[in-house]
Coordinates of C-alpha atoms and ligand atoms in Angstrom, one line a residue:
X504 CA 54.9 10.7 29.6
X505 CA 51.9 12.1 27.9
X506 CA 53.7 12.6 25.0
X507 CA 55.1 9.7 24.4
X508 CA 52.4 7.8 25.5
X509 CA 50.4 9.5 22.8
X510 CA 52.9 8.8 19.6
X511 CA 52.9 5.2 20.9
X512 CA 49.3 4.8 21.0
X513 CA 49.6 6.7 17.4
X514 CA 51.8 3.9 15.8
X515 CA 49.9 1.5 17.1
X516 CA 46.9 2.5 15.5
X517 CA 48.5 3.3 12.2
X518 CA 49.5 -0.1 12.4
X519 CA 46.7 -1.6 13.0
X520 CA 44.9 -0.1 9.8
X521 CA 47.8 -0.8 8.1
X522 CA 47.1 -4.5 8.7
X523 CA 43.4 -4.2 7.7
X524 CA 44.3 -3.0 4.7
X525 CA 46.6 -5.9 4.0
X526 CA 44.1 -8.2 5.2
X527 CA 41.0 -6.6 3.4
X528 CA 42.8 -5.6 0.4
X529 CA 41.5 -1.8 0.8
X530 CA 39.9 0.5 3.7
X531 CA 36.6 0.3 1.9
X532 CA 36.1 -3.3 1.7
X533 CA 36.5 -3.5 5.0
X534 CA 33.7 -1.6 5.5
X535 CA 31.3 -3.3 2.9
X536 CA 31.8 -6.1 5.3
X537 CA 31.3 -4.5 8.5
X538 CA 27.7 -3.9 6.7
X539 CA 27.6 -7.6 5.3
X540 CA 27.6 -8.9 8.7
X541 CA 24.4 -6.8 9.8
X542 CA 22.0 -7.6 6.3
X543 CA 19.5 -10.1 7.3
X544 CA 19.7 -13.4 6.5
X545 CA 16.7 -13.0 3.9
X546 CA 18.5 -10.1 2.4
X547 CA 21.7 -12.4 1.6
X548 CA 19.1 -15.1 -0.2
X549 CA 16.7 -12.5 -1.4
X550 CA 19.1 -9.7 -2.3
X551 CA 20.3 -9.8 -5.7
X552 CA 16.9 -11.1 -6.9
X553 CA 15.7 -8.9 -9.7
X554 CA 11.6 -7.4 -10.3
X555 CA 10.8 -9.2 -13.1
X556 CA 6.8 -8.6 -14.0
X557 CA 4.7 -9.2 -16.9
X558 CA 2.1 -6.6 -17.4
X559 CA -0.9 -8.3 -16.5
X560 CA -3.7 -8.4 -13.9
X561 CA -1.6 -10.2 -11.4
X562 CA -1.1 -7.4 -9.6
X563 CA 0.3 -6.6 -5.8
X564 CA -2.3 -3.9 -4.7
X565 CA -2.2 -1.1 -1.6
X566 CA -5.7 -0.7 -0.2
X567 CA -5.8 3.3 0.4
X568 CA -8.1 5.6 2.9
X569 CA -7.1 8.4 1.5
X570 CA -8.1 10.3 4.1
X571 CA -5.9 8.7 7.0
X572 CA -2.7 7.9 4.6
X573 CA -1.1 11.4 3.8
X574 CA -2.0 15.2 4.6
X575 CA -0.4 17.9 1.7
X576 CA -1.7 21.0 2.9
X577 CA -2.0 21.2 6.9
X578 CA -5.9 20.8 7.7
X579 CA -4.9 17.0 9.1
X580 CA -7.4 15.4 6.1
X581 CA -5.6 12.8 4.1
X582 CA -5.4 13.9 0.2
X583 CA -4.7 12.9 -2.9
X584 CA -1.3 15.1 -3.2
X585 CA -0.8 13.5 -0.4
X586 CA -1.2 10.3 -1.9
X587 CA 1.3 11.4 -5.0
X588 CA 3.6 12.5 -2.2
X589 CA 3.8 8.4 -1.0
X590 CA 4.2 7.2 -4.3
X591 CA 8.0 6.6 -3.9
X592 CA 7.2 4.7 -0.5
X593 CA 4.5 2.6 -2.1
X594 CA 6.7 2.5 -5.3
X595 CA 9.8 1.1 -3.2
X596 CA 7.5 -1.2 -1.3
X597 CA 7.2 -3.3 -4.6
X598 CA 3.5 -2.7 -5.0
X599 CA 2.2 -2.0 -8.8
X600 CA -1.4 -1.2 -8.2
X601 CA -3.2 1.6 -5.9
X602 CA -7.1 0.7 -4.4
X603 CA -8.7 4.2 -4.1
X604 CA -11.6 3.7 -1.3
X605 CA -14.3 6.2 -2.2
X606 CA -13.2 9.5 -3.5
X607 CA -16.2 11.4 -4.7
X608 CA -17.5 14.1 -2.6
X609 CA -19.8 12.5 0.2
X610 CA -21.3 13.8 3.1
X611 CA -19.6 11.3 5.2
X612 CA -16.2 10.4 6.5
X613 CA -16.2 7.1 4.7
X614 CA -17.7 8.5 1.6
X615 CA -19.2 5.4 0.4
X616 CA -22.3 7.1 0.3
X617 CA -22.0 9.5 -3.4
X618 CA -23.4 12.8 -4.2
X619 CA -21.4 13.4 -7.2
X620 CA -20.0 10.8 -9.4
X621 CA -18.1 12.4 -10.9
X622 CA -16.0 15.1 -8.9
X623 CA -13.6 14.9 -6.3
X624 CA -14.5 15.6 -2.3
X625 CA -13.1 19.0 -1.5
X626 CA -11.8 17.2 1.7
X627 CA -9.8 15.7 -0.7
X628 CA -8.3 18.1 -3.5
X629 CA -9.7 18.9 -7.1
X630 CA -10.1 16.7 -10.3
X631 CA -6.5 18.1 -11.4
X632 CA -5.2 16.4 -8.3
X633 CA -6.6 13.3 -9.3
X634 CA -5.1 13.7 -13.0
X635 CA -1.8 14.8 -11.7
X636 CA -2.0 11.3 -9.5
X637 CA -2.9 9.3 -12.1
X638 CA 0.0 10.2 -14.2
X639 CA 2.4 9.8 -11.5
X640 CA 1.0 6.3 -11.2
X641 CA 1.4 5.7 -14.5
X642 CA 5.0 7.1 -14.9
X643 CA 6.1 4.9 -12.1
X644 CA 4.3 1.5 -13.5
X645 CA 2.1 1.7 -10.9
X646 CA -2.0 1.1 -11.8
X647 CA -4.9 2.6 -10.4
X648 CA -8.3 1.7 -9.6
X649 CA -10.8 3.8 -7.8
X650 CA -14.3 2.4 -5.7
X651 CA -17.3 2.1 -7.4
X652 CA -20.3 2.6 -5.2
X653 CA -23.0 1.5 -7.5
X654 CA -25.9 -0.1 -5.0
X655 CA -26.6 3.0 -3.6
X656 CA -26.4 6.7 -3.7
X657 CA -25.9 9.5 -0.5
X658 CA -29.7 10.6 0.2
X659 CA -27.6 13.9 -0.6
X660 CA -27.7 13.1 -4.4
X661 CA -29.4 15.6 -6.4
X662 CA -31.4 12.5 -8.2
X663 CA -32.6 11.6 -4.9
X664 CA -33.5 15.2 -3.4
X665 CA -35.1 16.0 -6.7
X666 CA -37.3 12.6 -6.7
X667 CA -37.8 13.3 -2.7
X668 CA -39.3 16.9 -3.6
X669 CA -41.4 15.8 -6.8
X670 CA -42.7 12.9 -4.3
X671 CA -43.6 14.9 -0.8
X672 CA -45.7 17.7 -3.7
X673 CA -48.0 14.8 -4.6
X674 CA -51.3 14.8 -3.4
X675 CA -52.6 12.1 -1.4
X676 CA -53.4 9.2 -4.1
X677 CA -51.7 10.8 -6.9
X678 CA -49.5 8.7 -9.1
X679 CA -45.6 9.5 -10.1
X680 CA -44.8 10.7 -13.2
X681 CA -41.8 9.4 -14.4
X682 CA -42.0 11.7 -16.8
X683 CA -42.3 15.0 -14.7
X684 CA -39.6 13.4 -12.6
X685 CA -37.6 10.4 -13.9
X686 CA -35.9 10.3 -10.8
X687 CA -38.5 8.7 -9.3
X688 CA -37.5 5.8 -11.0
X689 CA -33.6 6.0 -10.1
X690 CA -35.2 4.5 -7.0
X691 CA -37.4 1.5 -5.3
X692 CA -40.6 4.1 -3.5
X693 CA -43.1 2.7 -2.5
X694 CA -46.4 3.3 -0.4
X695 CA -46.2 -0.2 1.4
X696 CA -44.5 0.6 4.6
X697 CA -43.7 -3.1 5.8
X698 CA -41.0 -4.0 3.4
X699 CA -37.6 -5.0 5.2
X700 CA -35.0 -2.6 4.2
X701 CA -36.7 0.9 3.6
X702 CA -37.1 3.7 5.2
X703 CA -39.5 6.4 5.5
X704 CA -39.1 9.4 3.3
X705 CA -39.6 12.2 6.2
X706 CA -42.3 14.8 5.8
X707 CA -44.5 12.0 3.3
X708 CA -46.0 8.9 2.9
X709 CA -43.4 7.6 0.7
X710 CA -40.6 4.3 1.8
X711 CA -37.6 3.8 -0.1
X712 CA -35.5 0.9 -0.3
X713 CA -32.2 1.4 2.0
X714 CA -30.6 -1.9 2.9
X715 CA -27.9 -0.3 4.7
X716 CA -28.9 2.5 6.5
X717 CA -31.4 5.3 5.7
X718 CA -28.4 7.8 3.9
X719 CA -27.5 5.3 1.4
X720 CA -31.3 4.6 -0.7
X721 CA -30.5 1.7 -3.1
X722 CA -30.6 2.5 -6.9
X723 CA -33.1 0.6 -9.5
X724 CA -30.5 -1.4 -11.4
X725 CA -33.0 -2.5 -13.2
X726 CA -34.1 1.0 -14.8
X727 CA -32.2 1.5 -18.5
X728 CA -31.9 4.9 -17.6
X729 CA -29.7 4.2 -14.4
X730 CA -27.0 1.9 -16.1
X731 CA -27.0 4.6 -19.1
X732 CA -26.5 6.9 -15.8
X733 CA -23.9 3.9 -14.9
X734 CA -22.1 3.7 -18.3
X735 CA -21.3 7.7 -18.6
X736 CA -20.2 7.6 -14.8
X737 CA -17.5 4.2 -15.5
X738 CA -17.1 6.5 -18.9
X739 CA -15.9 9.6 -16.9
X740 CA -13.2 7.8 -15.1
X741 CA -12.1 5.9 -17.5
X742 CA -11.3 8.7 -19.6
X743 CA -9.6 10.0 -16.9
X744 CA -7.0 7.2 -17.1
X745 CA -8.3 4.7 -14.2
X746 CA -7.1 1.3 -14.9
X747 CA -10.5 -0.3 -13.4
X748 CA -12.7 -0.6 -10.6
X749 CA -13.6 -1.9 -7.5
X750 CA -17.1 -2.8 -6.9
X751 CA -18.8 -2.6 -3.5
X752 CA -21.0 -4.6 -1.9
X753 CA -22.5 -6.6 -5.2
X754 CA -23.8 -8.8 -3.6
X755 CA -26.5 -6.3 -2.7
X756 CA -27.2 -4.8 -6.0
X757 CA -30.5 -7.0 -5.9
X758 CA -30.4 -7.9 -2.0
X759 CA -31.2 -11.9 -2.3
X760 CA -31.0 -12.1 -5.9
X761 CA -28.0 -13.6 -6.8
X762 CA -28.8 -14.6 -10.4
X763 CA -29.8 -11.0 -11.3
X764 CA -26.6 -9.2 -9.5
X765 CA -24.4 -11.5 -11.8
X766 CA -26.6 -10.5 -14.7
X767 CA -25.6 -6.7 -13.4
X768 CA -22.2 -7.8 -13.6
X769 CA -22.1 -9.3 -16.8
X770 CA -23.8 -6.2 -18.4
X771 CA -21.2 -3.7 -16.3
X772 CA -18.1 -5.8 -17.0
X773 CA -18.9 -5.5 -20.8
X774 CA -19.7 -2.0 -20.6
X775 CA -16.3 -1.2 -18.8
X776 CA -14.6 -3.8 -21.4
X777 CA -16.0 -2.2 -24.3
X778 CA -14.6 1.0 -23.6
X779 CA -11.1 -0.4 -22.0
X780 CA -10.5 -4.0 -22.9
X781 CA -7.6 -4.4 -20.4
X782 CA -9.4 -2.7 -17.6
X783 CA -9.8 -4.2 -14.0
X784 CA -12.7 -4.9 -12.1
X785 CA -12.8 -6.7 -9.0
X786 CA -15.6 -7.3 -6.4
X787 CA -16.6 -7.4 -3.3
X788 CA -19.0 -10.1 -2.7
X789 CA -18.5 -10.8 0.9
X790 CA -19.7 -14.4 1.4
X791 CA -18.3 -17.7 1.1
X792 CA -15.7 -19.6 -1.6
X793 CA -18.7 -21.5 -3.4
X794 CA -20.7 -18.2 -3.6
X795 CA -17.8 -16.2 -4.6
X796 CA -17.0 -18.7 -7.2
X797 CA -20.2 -18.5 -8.7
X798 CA -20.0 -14.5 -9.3
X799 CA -17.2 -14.8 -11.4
X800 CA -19.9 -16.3 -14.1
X801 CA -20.1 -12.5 -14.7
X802 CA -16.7 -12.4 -16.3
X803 CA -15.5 -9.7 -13.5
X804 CA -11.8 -10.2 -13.2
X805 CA -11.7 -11.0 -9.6
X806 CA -14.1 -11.3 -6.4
X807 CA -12.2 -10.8 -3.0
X808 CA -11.0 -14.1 -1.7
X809 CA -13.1 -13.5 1.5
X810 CA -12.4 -17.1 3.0
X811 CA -8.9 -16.5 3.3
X812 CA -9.4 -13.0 5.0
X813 CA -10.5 -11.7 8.8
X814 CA -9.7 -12.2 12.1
X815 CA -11.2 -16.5 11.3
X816 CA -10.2 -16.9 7.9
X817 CA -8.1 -19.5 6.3
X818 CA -4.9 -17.2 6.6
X819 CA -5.2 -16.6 10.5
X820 CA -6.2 -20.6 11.2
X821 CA -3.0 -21.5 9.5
X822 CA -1.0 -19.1 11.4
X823 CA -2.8 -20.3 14.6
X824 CA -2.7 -24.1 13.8
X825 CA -6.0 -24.4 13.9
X826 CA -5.7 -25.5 10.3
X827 CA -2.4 -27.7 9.0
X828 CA -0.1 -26.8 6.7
X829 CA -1.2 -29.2 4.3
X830 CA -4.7 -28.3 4.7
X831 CA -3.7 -24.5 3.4
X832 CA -2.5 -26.0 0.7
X833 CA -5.7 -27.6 0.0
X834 CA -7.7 -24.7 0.6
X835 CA -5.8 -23.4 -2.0
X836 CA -6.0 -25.8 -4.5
X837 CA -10.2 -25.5 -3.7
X838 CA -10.1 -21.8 -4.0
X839 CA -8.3 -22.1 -7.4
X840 CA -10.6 -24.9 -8.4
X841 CA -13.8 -23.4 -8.2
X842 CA -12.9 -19.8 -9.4
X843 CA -11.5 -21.7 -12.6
X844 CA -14.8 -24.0 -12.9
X845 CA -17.3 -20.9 -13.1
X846 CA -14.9 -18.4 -15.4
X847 CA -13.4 -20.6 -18.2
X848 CA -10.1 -20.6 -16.2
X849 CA -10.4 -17.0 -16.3
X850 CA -11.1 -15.8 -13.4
X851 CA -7.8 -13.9 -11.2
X852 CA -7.9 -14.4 -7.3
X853 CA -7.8 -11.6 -5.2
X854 CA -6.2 -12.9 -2.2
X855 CA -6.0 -10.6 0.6
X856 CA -6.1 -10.6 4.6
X857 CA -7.7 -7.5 5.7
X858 CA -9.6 -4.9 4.5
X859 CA -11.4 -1.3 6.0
X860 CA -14.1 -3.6 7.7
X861 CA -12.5 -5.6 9.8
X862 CA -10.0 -5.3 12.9
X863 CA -6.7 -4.9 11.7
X864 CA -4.3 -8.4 12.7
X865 CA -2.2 -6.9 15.2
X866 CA -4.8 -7.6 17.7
X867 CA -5.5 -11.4 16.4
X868 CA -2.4 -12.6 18.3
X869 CA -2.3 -11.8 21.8
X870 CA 1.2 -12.0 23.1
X871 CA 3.2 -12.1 19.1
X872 CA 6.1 -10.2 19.2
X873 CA 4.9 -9.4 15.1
X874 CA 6.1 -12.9 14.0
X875 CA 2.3 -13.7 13.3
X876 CA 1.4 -10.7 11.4
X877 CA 4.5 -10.9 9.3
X878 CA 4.0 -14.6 8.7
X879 CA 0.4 -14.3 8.0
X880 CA 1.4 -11.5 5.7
X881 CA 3.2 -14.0 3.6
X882 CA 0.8 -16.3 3.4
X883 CA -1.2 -13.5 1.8
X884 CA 1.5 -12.2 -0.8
X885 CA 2.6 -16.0 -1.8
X886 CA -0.8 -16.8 -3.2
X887 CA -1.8 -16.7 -6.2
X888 CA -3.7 -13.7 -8.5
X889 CA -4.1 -10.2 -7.8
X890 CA -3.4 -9.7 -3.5
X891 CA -4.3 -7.2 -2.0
X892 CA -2.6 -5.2 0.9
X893 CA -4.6 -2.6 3.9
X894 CA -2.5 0.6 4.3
X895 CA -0.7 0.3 7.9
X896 CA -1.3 -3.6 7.6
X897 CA 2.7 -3.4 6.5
X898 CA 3.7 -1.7 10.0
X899 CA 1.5 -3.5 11.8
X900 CA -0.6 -1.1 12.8
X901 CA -3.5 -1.4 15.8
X902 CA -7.4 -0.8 15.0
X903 CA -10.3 -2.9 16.2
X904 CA -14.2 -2.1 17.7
X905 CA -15.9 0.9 15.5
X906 CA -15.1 1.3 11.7
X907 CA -13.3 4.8 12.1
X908 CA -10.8 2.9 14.9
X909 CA -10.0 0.7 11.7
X910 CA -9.6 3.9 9.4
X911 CA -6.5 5.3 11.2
X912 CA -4.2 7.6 10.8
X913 CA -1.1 6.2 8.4
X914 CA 1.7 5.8 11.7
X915 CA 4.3 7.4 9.6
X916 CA 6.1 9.0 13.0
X917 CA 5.6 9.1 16.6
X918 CA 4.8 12.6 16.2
X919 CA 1.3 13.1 15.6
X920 CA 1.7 16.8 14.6
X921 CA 4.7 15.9 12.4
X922 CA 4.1 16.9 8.2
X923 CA 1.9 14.6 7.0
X924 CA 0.1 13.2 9.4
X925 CA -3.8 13.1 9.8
X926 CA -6.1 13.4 12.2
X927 CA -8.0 10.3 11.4
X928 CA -11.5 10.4 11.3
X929 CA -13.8 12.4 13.6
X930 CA -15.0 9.9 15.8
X931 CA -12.0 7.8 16.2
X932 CA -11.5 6.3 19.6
X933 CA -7.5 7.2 20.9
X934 CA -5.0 4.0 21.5
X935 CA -1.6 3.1 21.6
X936 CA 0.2 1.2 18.5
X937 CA 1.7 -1.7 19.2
X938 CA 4.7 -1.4 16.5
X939 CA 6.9 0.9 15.5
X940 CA 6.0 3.4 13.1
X941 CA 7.3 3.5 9.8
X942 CA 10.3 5.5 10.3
X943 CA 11.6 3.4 12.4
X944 CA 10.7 0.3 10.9
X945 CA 12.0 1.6 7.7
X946 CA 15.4 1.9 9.1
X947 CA 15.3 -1.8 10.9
X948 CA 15.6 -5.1 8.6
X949 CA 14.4 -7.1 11.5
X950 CA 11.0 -5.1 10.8
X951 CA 7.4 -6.0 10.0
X952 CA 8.0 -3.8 7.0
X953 CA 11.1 -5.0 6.1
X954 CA 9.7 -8.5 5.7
X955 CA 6.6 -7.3 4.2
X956 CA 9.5 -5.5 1.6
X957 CA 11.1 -9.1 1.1
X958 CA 7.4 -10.8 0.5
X959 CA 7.1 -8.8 -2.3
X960 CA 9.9 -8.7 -3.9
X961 CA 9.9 -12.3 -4.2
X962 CA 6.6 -11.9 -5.7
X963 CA 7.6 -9.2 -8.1
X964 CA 10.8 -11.7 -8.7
X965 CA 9.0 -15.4 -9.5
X966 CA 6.1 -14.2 -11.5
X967 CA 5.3 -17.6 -11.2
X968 CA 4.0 -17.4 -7.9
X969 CA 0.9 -15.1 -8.4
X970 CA 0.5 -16.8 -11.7
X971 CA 1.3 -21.1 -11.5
X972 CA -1.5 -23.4 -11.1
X973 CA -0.9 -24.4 -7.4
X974 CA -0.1 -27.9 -6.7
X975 CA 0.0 -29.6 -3.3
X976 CA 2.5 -32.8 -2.8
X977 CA 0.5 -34.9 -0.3
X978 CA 2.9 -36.9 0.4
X979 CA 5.5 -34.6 1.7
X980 CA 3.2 -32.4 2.8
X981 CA 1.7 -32.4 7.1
X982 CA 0.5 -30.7 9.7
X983 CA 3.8 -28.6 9.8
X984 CA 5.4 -28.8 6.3
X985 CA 3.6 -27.7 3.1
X986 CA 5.3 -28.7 -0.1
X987 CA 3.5 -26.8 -3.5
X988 CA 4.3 -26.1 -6.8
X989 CA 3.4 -23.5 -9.1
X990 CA 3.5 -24.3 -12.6
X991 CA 2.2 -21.3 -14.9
X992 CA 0.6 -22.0 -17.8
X993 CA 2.7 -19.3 -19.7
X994 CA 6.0 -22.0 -20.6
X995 CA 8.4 -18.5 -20.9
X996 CA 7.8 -17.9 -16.8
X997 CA 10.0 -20.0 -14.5
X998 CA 7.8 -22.6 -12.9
X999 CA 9.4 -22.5 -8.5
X1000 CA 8.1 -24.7 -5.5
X1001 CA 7.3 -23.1 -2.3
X1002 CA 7.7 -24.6 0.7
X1003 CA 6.0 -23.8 4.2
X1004 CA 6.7 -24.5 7.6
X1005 CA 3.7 -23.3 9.3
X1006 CA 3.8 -24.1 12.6
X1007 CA 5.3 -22.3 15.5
X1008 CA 8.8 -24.4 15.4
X1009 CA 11.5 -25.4 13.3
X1010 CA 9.8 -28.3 11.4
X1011 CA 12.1 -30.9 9.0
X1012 CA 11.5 -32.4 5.5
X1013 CA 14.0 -34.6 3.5
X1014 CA 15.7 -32.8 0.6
X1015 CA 14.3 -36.1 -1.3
X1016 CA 10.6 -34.6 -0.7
X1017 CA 11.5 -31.6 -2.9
X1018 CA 9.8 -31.5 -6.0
X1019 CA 11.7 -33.6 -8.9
X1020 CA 14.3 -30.6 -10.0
X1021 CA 13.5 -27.9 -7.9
X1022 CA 16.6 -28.1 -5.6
X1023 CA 18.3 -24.3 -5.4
X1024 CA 17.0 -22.2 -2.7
X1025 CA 16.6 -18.9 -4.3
X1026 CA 14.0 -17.0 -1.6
X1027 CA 13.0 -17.0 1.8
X1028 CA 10.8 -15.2 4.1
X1029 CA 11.7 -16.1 7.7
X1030 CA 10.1 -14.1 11.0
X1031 CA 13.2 -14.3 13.0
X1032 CA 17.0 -14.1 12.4
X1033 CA 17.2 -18.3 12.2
X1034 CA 18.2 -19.9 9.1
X1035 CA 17.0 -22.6 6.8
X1036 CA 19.8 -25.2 7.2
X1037 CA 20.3 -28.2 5.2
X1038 CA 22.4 -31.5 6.4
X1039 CA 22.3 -35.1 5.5
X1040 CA 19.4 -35.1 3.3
X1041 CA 17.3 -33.1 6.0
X1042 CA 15.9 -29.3 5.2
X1043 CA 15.1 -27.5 8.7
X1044 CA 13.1 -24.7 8.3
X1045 CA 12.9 -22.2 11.1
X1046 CA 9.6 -21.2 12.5
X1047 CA 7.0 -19.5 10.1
X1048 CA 9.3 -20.5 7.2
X1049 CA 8.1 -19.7 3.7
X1050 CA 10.8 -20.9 0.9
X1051 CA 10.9 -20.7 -2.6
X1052 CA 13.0 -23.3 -4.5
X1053 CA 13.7 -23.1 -8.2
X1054 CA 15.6 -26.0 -11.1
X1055 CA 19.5 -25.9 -10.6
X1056 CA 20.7 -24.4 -13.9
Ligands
CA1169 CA1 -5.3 17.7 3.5

């Protein structure tokens, strides 16, 4: 019986896959299809789409602590092999610049406060780490710029210990000598204790200027000497193949002063240009669209589109509702408006939704299952200019409360002790992520990084969308539906419309409110496995819905 039983069930089976290979032609097809049935629905819009990216400044950038992203060597401190080691991941992930936060060595975590400009932390690796990363970057298309901390210095600079010494062996009424030490003039000292903003130099009857905090004594921008200083330290990296800079905290290069901290920037930008016409600069002036706007006078690339950003920003009140879809659009429009006004049409946006100093969004939406930080996500990668993306922000990662919480550890793995993974910095509180780590993720296309994957490639695929002069159709346009076009000024780049549905349900629009031509579908970004569906002259767009719609032929 067993027997028999068994031959039967044998020849049934043979002809079974006999008949799937009638029906499917061969044994492998029937397998490609098996797989068909599980790609997304964004993959079978977005999948054959093609990278196709002028080389330019409008650029899709990864925001990098280097400390927390990737360990080479074992001691649990982030590094720039380690960084070389990701490149494939960042590579595949569709970005084409890298944001270096503070590299020199520093005698804090952050290392915003420099005691060498121009050496690598040890924490970090050596200078021929940094060469060997720049030339992987290059080889793979990929740019890099590194942070340029130019407001102040660490108290542990040898310009400020020297001009500390020279000051505390003065006797009581004596004048500096700038030339006996010229340091003293790297600096704002003074004997008038009541100034806002300085702090006592200890052991003397000296104040320095300090905005920040007492480590980090402002420089004298306005001392020839510094900016030569300035010009052989943007010198030194250049030569060592960075693509640009990012500036921090310009706003406080004369605390107050805005029309002498564009002057600073007009006089650094054409420094930097001189020696590297096609270098990047970008800012960060952290204050509002009309004050932003106004920096780019300076001829600085970019400023960091701080209205759009943070846990109240124009990106998160879209996603919440508190702002309509139509009113995003506007914002936009504004945005792109006033940069163009105060640069001679210039001027790049730097779009971006979070950065190191602020909370990262998977705590702004209590009870999202990730729909919100994916769609917010989108929002940020579909604007236009140079946007910028906070390492972990494309898992989802948790951080909120003190700055080192926000400085975490890259959630690579589960397992903290697995190769690669850092400690995180020293005073880091402990909590629990709230998504998957990026193994898993990787290997889901339901995934916050999958469809942080798709939002770039559409970006790297319609060059017009980082580059077109945005255009909002009122009259098809709501409080759910946002109908744009983006028409680059460049006639060789495909001009595409992108359509929103913002709101937190499927939302309709009449094919007839499509802009004249643009008719084919050719990319989505959707949070969930829904469809966009078309039917009688009505488009439904699922939830969080971004589309992008191209002409026919
Ligand atoms: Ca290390």
């Amino acid at each position: 019986m067993w027997r028999r039983n068994f031959y039967m069930k044998k020849r049934i089976l043979t002809a079974i896959m006999a008949a799937m290979v009638l029906l499917t032609g061969c044994g492998g097809q029937a397998k490609t299809q098996k797989k068909a049935s599980n790609v997304s629905y964004m993959e079978s819009v977005n999948g054959k789409l093609k990278a196709n990216v002028p080389d330019d400044k409008y650029r899709t950038t990864y925001e990098i602590f280097v400390g927390s992203f990737y360990d080479s060597d074992g001691d649990g401190i982030g590094d720039l092999k380690g960084v070389e080691e990701k490149l494939d991941y960042i590579k595949d992930l569709g970005f084409n610049e890298i944001w270096l936060m503070p590299i020199c060595p520093s005698p804090t975590y952050h290392k915003y406060d420099v005691s060498d400009y121009e050496a690598i932390d040890k924490d970090y690796g050596t200078m021929e780490d940094f060469e060997s990363l720049v030339n992987a970057c290059h080889k793979d298309g990929i740019k890099l710029i590194t942070d340029l901390v130019l407001n102040h210095t660490s108290v542990e600079h040898p310009w400020f210990k020297q001009a500390k010494e020279y000051l505390k062996s003065l006797k009581d009424g004596e004048k500096p000598d700038a030339k006996k030490c010229p340091y003293v003039n790297y600096y704002n000292f003074t004997r008038d204790g009541s100034e806002s903003g300085y702090a006592q130099l200890a052991g003397s009857m000296w104040y320095y200027e300090a905005q920040f905090w007492e480590g980090m004594p402002d420089l004298n921008l306005d001392n020839k000497v510094v900016r030569n200083e300035i010009k052989k330290i943007t010198d030194f990296w250049l030569d060592k193949g960075v693509d640009g800079f990012r500036l921090d905290a310009v706003t406080s290069y004369y605390t107050g002063n805005e029309e002498k901290n564009i002057e600073f920037l007009k006089w650094l930008n054409d420094e930097v240009k001189a020696k590297k016409p096609d270098a990047y600069m970008v800012g960060e002036c952290w204050t509002d669209l009309t004050t932003y706007a106004r920096y780019y006078q300076s001829g600085i690339d970019s400023f960091f589109d701080f209205d759009f950003a943070n846990n109240d920003g124009t990106i998160v009140k879209t996603v919440r509702g508190q702002t309509t879809a139509n009113g995003f659009g506007e914002q936009m429009v504004t945005a792109q408006d006033e940069i163009a006004q105060n640069s001679d049409g210039k001027g790049i946006e730097a779009p971006f939704y979070t950065n190191h100093d602020m909370a990262r969004s998977a705590g702004y939406y209590p009870g999202d299952d990730g729909s919100k930080v994916k769609f917010a996500e989108g929002l940020n990668l579909m604007m236009s200019g140079n946007a910028f993306v906070y390492y972990g922000e494309e898992i989802g990662m948790k951080g909120s409360g003190k700055d080192e919480n926000k400085r975490g550890p890259m959630y690579w793995t589960s397992d903290s002790t697995a190769k690669g993974m850092t400690k995180g910095p020293k005073d880091m509180e402990v909590f629990d992520m709230k998504y998957d780590p990026e193994d898993k993720q990787a290997k889901s296309d339901s995934s916050i990084l999958s469809y942080i994957k798709q939002a770039i490639k559409l970006r790297n695929a319609f060059p017009a969308i980082a580059r077109g002069t945005v255009a909002v159709d009122e009259n098809a346009s709501g409080d759910d539906i946002l109908v744009t076009t983006r028409t680059p000024s460049d006639s060789s780049i495909e001009p595409v419309a992108i359509v929103y549905n913002t709101s937190e349900k499927s939302a309709n629009l009449k094919t007839s409110d499509l802009p004249d031509g643009f008719t084919k579908l050719s990319g989505v970004l959707t949070v969930g496995k829904e469809r966009i569906t078309e039917k009688d002259g009505t488009i439904t767009l699922p939830k969080e819905t971004i589309a992008i719609y191209t002409n026919a032929d």
